[in-house]
mmCIF file of C-alpha atoms and ligand atoms in Angstrom:
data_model
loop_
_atom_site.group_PDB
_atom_site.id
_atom_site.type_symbol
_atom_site.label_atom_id
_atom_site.label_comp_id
_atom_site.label_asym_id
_atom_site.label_seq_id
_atom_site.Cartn_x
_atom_site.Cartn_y
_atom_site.Cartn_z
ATOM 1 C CA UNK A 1 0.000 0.000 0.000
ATOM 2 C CA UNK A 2 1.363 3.463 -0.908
ATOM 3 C CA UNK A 3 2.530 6.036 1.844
ATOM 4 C CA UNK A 4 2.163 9.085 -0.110
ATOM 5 C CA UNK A 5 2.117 12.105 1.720
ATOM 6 C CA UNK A 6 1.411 14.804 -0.602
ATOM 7 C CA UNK A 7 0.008 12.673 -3.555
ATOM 8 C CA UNK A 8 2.010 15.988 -5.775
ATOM 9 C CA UNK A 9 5.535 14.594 -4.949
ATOM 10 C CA UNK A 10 7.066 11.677 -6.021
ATOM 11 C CA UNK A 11 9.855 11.819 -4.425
ATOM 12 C CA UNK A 12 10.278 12.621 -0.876
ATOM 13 C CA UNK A 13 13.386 12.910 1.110
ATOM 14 C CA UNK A 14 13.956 13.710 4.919
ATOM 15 C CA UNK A 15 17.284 13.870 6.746
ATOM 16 C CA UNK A 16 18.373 11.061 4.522
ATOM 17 C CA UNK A 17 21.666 10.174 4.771
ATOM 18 C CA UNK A 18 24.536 7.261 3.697
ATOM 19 C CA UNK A 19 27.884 7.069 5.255
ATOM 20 C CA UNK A 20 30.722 4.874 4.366
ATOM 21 C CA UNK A 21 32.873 4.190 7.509
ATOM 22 C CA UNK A 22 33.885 7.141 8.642
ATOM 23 C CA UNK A 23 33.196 8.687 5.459
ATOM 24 C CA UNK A 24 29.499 10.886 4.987
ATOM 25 C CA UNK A 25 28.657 10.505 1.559
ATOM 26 C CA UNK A 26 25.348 12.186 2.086
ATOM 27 C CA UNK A 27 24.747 14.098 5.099
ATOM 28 C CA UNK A 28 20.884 14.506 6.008
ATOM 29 C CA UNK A 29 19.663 15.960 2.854
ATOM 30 C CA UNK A 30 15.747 16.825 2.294
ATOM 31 C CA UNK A 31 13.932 17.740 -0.482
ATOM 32 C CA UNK A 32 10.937 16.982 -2.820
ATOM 33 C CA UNK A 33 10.573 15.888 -6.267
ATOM 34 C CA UNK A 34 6.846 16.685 -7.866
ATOM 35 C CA UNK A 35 5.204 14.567 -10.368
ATOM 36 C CA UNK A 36 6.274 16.065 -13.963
ATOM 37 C CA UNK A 37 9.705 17.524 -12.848
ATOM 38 C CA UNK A 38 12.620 17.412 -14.155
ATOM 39 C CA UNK A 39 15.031 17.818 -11.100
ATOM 40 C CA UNK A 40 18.613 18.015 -11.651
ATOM 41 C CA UNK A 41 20.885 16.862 -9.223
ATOM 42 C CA UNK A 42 24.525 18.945 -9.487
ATOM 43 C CA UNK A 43 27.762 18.511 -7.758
ATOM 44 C CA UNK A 44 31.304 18.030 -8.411
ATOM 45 C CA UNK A 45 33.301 14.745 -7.657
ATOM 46 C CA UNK A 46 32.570 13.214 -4.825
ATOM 47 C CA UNK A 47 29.869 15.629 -3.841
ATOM 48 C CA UNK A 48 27.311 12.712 -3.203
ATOM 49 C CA UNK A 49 24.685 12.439 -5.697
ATOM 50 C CA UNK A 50 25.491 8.685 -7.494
ATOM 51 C CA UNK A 51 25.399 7.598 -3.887
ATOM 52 C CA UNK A 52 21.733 9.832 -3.373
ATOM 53 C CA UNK A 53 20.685 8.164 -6.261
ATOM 54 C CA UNK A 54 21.759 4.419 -5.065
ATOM 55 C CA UNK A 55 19.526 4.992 -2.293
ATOM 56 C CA UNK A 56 16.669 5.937 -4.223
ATOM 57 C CA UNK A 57 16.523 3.415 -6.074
ATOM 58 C CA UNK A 58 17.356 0.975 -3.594
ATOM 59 C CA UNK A 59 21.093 -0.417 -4.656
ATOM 60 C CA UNK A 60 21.707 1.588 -1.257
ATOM 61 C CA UNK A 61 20.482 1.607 1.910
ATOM 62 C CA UNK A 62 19.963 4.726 3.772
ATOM 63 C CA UNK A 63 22.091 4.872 7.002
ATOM 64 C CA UNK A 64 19.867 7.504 8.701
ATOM 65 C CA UNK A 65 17.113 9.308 7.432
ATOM 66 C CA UNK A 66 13.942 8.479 4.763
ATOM 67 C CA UNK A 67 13.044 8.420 1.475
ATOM 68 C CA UNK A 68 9.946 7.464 -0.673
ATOM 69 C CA UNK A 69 9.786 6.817 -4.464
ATOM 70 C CA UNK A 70 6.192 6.964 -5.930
ATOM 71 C CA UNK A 71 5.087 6.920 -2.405
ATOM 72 C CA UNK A 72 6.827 3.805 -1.282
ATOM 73 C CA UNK A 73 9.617 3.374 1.370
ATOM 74 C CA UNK A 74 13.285 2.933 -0.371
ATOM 75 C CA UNK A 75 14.473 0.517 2.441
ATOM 76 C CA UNK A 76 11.045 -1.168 3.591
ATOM 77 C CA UNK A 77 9.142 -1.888 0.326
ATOM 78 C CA UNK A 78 12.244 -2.030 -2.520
ATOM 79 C CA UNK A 79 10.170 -4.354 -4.802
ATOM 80 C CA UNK A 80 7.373 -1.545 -5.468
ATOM 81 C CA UNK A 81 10.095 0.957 -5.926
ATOM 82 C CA UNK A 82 11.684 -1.222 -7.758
ATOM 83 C CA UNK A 83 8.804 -1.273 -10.291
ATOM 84 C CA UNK A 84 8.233 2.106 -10.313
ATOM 85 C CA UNK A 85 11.116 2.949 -11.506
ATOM 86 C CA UNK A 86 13.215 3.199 -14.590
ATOM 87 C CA UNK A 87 16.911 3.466 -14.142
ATOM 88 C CA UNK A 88 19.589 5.062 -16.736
ATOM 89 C CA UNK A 89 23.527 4.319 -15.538
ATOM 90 C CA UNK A 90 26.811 6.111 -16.486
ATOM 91 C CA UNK A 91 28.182 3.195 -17.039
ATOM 92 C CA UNK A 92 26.195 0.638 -19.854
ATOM 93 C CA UNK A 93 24.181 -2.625 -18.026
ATOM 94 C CA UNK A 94 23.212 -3.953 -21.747
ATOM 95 C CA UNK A 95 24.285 -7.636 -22.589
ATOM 96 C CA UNK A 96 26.924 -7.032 -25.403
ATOM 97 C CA UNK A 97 26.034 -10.124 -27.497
ATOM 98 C CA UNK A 98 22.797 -10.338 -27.216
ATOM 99 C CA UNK A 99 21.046 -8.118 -29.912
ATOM 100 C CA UNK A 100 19.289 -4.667 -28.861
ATOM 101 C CA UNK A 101 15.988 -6.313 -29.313
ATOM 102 C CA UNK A 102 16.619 -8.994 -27.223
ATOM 103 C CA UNK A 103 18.022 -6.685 -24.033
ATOM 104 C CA UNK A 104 14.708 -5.051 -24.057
ATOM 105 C CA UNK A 105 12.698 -8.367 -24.073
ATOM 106 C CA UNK A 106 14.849 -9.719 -21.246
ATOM 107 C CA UNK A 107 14.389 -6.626 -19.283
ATOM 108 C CA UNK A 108 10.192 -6.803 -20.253
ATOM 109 C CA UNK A 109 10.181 -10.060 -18.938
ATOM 110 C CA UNK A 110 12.221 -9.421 -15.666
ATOM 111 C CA UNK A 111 9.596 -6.657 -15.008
ATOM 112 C CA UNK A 112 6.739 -8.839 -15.779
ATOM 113 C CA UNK A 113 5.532 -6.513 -18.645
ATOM 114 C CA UNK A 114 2.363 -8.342 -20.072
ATOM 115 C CA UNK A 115 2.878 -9.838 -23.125
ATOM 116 C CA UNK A 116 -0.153 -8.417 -24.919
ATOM 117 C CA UNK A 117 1.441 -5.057 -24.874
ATOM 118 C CA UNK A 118 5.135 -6.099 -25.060
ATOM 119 C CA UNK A 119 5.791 -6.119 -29.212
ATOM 120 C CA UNK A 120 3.803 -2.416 -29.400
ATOM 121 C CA UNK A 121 5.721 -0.910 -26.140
ATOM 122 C CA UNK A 122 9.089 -1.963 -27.619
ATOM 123 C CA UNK A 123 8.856 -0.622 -31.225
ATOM 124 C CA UNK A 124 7.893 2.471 -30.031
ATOM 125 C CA UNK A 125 10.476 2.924 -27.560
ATOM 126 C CA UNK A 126 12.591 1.721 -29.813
ATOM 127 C CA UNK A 127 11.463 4.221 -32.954
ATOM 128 C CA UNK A 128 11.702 7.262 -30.006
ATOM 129 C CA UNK A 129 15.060 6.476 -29.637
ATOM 130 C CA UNK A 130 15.444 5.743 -33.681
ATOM 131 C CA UNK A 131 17.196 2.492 -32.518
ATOM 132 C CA UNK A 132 14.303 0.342 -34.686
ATOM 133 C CA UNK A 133 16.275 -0.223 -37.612
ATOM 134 C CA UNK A 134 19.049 -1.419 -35.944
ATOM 135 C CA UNK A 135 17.133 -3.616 -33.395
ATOM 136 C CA UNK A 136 18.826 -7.199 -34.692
ATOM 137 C CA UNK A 137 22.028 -6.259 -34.012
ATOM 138 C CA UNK A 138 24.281 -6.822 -31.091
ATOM 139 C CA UNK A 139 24.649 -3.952 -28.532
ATOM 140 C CA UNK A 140 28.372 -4.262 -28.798
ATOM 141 C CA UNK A 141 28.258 -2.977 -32.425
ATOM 142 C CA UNK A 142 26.777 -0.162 -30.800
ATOM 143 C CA UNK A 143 28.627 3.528 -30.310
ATOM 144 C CA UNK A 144 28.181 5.062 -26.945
ATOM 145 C CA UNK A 145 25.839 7.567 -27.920
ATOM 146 C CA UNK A 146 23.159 4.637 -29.313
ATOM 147 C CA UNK A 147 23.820 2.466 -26.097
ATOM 148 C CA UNK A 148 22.809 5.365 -23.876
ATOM 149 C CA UNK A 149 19.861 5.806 -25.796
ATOM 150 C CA UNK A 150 18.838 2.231 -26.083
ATOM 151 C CA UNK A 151 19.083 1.782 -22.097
ATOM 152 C CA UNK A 152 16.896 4.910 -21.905
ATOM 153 C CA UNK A 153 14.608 2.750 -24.153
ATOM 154 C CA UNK A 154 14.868 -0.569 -21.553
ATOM 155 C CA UNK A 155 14.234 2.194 -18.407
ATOM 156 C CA UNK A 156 10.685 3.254 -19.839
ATOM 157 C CA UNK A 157 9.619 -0.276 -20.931
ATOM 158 C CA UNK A 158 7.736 -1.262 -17.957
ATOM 159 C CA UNK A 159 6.400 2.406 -17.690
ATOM 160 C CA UNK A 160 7.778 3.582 -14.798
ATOM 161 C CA UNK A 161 6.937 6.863 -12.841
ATOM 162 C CA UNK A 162 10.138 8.048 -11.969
ATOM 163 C CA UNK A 163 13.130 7.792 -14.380
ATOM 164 C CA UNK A 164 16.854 8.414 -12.799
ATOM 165 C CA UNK A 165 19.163 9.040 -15.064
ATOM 166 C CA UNK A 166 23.192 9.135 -13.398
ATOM 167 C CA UNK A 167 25.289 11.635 -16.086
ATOM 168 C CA UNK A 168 22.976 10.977 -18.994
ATOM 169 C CA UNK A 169 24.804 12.830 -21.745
ATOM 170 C CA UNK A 170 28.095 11.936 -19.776
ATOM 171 C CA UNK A 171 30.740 11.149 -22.640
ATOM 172 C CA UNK A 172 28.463 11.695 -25.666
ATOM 173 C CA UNK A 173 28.880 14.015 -28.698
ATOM 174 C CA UNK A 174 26.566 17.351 -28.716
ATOM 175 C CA UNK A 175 24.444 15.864 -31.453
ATOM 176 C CA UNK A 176 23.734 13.228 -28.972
ATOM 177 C CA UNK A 177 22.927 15.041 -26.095
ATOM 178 C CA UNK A 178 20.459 16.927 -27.493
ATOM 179 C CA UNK A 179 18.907 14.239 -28.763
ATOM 180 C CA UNK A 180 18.821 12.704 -25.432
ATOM 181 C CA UNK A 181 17.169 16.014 -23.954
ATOM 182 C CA UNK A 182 14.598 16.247 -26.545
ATOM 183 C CA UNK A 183 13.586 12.358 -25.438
ATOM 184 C CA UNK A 184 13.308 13.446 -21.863
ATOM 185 C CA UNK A 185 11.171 16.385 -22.517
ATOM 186 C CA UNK A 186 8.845 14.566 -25.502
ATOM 187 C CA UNK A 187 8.418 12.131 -22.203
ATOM 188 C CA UNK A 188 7.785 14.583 -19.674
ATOM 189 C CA UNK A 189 5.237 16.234 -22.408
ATOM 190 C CA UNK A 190 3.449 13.043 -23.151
ATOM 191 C CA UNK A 191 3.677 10.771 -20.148
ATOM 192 C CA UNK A 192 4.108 13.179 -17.151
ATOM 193 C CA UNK A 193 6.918 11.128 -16.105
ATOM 194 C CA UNK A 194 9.324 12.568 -13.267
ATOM 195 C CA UNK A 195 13.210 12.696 -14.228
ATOM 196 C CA UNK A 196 15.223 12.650 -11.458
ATOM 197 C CA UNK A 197 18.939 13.388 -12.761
ATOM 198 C CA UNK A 198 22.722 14.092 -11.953
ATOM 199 C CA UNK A 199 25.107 15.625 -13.711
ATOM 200 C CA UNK A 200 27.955 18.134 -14.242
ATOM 201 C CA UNK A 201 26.919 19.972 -16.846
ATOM 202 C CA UNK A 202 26.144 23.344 -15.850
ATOM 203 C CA UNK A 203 24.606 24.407 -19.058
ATOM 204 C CA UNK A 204 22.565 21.379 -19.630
ATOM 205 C CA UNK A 205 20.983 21.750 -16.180
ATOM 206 C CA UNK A 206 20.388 25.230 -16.814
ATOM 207 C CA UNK A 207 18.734 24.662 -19.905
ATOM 208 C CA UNK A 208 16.751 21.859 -19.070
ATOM 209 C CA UNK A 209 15.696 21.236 -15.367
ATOM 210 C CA UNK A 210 12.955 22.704 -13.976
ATOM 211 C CA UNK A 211 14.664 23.043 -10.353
ATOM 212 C CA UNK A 212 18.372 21.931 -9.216
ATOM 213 C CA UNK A 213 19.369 21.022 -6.128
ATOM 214 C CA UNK A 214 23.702 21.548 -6.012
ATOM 215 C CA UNK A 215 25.473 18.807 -3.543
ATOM 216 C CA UNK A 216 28.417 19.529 -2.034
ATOM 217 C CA UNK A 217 30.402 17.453 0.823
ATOM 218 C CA UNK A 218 27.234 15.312 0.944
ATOM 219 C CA UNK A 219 25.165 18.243 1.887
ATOM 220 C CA UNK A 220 22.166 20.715 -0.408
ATOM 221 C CA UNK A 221 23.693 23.890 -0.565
ATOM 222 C CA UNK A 222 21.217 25.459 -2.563
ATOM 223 C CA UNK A 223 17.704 23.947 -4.252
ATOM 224 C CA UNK A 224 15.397 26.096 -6.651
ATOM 225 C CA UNK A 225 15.035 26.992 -10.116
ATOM 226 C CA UNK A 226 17.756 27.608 -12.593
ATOM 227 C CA UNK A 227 16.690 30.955 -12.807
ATOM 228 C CA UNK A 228 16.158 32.064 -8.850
ATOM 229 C CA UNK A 229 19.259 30.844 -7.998
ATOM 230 C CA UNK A 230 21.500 32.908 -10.592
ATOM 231 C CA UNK A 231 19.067 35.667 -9.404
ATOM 232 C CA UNK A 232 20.864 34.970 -5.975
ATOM 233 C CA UNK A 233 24.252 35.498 -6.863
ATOM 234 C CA UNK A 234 22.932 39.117 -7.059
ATOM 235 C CA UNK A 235 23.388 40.663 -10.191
ATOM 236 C CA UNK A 236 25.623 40.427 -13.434
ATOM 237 C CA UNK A 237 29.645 39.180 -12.936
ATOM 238 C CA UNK A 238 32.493 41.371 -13.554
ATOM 239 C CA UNK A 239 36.114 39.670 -13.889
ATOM 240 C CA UNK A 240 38.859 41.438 -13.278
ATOM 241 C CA UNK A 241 42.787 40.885 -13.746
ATOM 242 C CA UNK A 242 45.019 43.485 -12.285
ATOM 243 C CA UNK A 243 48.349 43.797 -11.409
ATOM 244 C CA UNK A 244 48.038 43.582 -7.502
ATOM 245 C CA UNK A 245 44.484 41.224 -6.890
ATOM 246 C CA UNK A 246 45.217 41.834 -2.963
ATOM 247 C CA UNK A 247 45.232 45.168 -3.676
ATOM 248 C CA UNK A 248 41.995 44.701 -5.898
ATOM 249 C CA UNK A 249 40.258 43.178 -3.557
ATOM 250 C CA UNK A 250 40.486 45.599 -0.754
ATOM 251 C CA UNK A 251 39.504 48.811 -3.158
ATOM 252 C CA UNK A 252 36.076 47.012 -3.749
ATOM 253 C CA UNK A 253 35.687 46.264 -0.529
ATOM 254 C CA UNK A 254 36.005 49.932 0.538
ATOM 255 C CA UNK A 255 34.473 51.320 -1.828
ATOM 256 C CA UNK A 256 31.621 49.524 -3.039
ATOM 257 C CA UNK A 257 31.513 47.502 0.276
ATOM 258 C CA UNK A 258 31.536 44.120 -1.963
ATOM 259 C CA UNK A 259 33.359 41.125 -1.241
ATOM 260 C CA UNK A 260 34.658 40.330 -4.480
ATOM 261 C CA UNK A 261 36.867 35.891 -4.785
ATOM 262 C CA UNK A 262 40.081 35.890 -5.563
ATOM 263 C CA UNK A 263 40.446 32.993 -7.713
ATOM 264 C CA UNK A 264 42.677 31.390 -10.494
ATOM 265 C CA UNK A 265 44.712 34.833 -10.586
ATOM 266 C CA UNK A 266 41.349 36.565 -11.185
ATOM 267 C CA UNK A 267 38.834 38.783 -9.070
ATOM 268 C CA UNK A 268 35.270 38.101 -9.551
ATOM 269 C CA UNK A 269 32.117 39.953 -8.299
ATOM 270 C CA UNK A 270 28.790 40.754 -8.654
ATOM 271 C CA UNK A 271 26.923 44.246 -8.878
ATOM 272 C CA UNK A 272 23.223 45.324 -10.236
ATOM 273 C CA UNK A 273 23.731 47.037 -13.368
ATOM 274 C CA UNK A 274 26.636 45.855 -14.953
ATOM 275 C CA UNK A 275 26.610 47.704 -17.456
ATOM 276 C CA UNK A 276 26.384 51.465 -15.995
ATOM 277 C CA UNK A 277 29.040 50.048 -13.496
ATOM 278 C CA UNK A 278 31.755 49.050 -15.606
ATOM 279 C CA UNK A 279 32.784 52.143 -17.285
ATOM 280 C CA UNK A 280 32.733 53.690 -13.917
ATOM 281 C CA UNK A 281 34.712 51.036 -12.178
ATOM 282 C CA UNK A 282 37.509 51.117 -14.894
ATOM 283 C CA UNK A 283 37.553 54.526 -15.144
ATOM 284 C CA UNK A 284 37.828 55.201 -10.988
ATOM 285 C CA UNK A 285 40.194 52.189 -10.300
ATOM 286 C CA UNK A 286 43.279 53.124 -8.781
ATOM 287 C CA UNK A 287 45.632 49.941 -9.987
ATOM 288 C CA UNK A 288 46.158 48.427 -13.448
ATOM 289 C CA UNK A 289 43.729 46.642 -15.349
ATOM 290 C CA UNK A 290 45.016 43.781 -17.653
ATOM 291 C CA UNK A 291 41.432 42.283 -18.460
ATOM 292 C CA UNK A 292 37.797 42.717 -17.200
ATOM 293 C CA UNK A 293 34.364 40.895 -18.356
ATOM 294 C CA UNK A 294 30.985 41.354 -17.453
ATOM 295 C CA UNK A 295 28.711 38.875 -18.092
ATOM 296 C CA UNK A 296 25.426 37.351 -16.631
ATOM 297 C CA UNK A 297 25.642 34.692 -13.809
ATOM 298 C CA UNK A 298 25.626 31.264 -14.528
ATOM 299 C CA UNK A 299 25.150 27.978 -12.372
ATOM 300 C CA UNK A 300 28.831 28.067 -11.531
ATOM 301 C CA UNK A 301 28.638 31.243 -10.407
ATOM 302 C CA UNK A 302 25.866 29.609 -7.611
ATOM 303 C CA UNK A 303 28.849 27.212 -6.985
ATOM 304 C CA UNK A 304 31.392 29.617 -6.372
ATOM 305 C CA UNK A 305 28.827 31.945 -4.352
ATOM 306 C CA UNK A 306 28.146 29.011 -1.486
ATOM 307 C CA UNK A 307 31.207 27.567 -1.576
ATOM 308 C CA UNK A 308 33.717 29.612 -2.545
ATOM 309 C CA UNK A 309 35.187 26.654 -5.262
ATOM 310 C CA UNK A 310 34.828 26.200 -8.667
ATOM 311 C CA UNK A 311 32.506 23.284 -9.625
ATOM 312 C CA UNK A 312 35.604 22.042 -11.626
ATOM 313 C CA UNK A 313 38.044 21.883 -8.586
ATOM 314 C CA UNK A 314 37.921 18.794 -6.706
ATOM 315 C CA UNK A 315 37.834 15.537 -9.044
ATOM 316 C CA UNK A 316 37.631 12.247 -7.354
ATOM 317 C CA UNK A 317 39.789 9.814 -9.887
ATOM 318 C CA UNK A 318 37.335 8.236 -12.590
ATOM 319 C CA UNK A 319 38.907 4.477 -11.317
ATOM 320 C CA UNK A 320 37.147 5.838 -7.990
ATOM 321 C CA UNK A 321 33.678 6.774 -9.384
ATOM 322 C CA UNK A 322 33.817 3.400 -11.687
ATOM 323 C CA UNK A 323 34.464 1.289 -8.323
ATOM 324 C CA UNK A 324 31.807 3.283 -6.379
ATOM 325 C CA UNK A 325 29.209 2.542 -9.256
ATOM 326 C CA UNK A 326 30.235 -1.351 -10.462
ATOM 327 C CA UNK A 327 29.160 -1.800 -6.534
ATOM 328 C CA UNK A 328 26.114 -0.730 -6.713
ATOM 329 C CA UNK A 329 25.253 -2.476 -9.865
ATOM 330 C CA UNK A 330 26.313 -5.743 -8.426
ATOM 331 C CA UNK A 331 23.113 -5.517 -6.250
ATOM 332 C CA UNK A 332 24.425 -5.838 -3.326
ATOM 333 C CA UNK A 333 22.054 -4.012 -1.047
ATOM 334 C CA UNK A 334 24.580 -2.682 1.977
HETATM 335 N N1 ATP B 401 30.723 1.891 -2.269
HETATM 336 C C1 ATP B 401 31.436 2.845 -1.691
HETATM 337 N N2 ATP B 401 32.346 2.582 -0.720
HETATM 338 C C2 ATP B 401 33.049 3.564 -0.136
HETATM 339 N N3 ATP B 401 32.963 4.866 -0.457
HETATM 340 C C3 ATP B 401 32.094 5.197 -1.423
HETATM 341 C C4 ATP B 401 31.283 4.222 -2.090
HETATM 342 N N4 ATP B 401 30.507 4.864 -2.996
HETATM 343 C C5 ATP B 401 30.819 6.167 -2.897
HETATM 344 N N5 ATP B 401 31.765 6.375 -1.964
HETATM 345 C C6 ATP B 401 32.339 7.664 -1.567
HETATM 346 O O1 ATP B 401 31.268 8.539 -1.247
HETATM 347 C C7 ATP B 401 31.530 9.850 -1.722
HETATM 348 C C8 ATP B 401 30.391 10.281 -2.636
HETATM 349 O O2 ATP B 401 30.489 9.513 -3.837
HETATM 350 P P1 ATP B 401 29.395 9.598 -5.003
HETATM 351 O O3 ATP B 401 29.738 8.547 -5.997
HETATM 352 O O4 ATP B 401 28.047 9.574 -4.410
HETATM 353 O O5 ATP B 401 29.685 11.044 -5.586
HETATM 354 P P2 ATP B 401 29.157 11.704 -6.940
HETATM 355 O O6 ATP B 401 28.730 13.075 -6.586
HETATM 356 O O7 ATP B 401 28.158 10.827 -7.581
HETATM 357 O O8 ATP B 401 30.459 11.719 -7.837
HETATM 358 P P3 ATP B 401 30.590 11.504 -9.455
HETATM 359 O O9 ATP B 401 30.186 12.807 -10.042
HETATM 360 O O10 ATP B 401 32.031 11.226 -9.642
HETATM 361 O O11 ATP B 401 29.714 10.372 -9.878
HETATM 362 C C9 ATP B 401 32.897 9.794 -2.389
HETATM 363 O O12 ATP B 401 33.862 10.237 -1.476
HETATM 364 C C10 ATP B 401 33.082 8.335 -2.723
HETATM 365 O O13 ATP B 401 34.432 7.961 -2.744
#
């Protein structure tokens, strides 16, 4: 029987969290998901979210804290998430020699898909993800960019209302991402479905997620839309490059009572207005300017504004995030 709360969200998260040892992967996060999002998931490295997403979809369990998918319990009722839920890795889960058709009939019958709608579900999954064509061969004559689409193809078969996707577009040509994004949002359109995703791209999760929640150290720094929280960083960002960034730093301080980052040999910002400002600013500054840019926040900007970092900073070694996720595929629930 389903535990829905608030029969709007589909995901629900409270104090939820997952340590490793002495390690806290994910540090009592909370935080909604309604039916129809798309909710992007954003961190660097390390920051938590593949381990977020374990949990959720039960490869995990929580050590503190509570989740629901589609109203059920991630730790007491894991079947019915289980079938609730489609599920989209970094890394590919297809069976190399068996053909693409035949990956999504295994997966159909794993998930107990009836067989009266099995032959109609699969061609059009497959024709959404223009895979049809090539449905007889084997999935190891496939490039990464068709795999990724085909497994997007297996996720939906058994219709599920949530679909997590770990670093979708992760590896894949532009062509290919966009392709993938215009899948997601045809499904969100047509179906309703809830996309729960992670990624690094800043742009893409600008562009395409309705709100973002940005993990850092295991913890939500900041959750809203795309657009509130580049209203937050307060304003348009001027980069400067002087001679003396100490010296840079103090001047806006005192005079425009601003505490502008010092990062990467570069001073960055924010003020209302850039554009009446920076004429002022260069021609009133007292040092020597050897490059300035104004532009209009972006999501790393949020980054940089709650944690002082770049996004791009702290990289935990690919051999690291391949272990951390080969784990979880194995099934085994610890
Ligand atoms: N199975 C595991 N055993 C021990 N530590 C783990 C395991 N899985 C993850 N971790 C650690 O937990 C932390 C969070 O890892 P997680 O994979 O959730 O981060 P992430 O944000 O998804 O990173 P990425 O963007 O690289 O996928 C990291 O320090 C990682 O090393």
């Amino acid at each position: 029987m389903s535990e829905e709360t608030n029969s709007e969200n589909v995901i629900e998260v409270k104090d939820l969290t997952r340590k490793f040892k002495t390690l806290t992967a994910v540090d009592s996060i909370s935080f909604d998901v309604k039916k129809g999002e798309v909710f992007g998931f954003l961190g660097p490295n390390g920051a938590g979210k593949t381990t977020t997403i374990n949990m959720l979809c039960t490869l995990f369990r929580p050590t503190s804290g509570k989740a629901t998918v589609a109203g059920y319990d991630v730790d007491s009722q894991t079947d019915l998430v289980r079938a609730s839920i489609g599920l989209v890795f970094q890394d590919t889960t297809l069976d190399d020699y068996m053909t693409a058709e035949q990956n999504l009939r295994f997966h159909a019958l794993a998930y107990g898909v009836p067989p009266e709608v099995r032959d109609s579900r699969l061609k059009s999954l497959m024709e959404m993800v223009e895979l049809w064509p090539r449905r007889k061969d084997r999935t190891r004559t496939y490039s990464g960019g068709m795999r990724r689409r085909l497994e997007i193809a297996r996720g939906l078969l058994h219709q599920p209302k949530v679909l997590f996707l770990d670093e979708p577009t992760i590896g894949l040509d532009p062509q290919t991402r966009n392709k993938i994004w215009g899948y997601i949002h045809e499904l969100r359109k047509q179906i309703g479905l809830t996309i729960f995703m992670t990624t690094h791209y800043m742009d893409e999760a600008d562009l395409n997620c309705d709100r973002i929640g940005i993990i850092d150290h295991g913890k939500i720094i900041a959750l809203d839309t795309p657009t509130c929280l580049k209203d937050a960083v307060g304003g348009d960002v001027i980069t400067l490059r002087t001679t003396d960034n100490s010296a840079a730093l103090e001047e806006i301080r005192r005079r425009y009572n601003i505490e502008a980052l010092a990062k990467n040999d570069q001073v960055t910002f924010s003020v209302q207005g850039g554009e009446t400002f920076l004429p002022e600013f260069v021609k009133s500054f007292s040092g020597q300017i050897q490059g300035i840019s104004l532009r209009r926040p972006t999501l790393d900007d949020v980054f940089l504004k709650y944690t002082g970092r770049e996004i791009r900073s702290e990289e935990m070694s690919p051999m690291d995030a391949m272990k951390a996720r080969h784990t979880a595929w194995m099934g085994r629930r610890r």
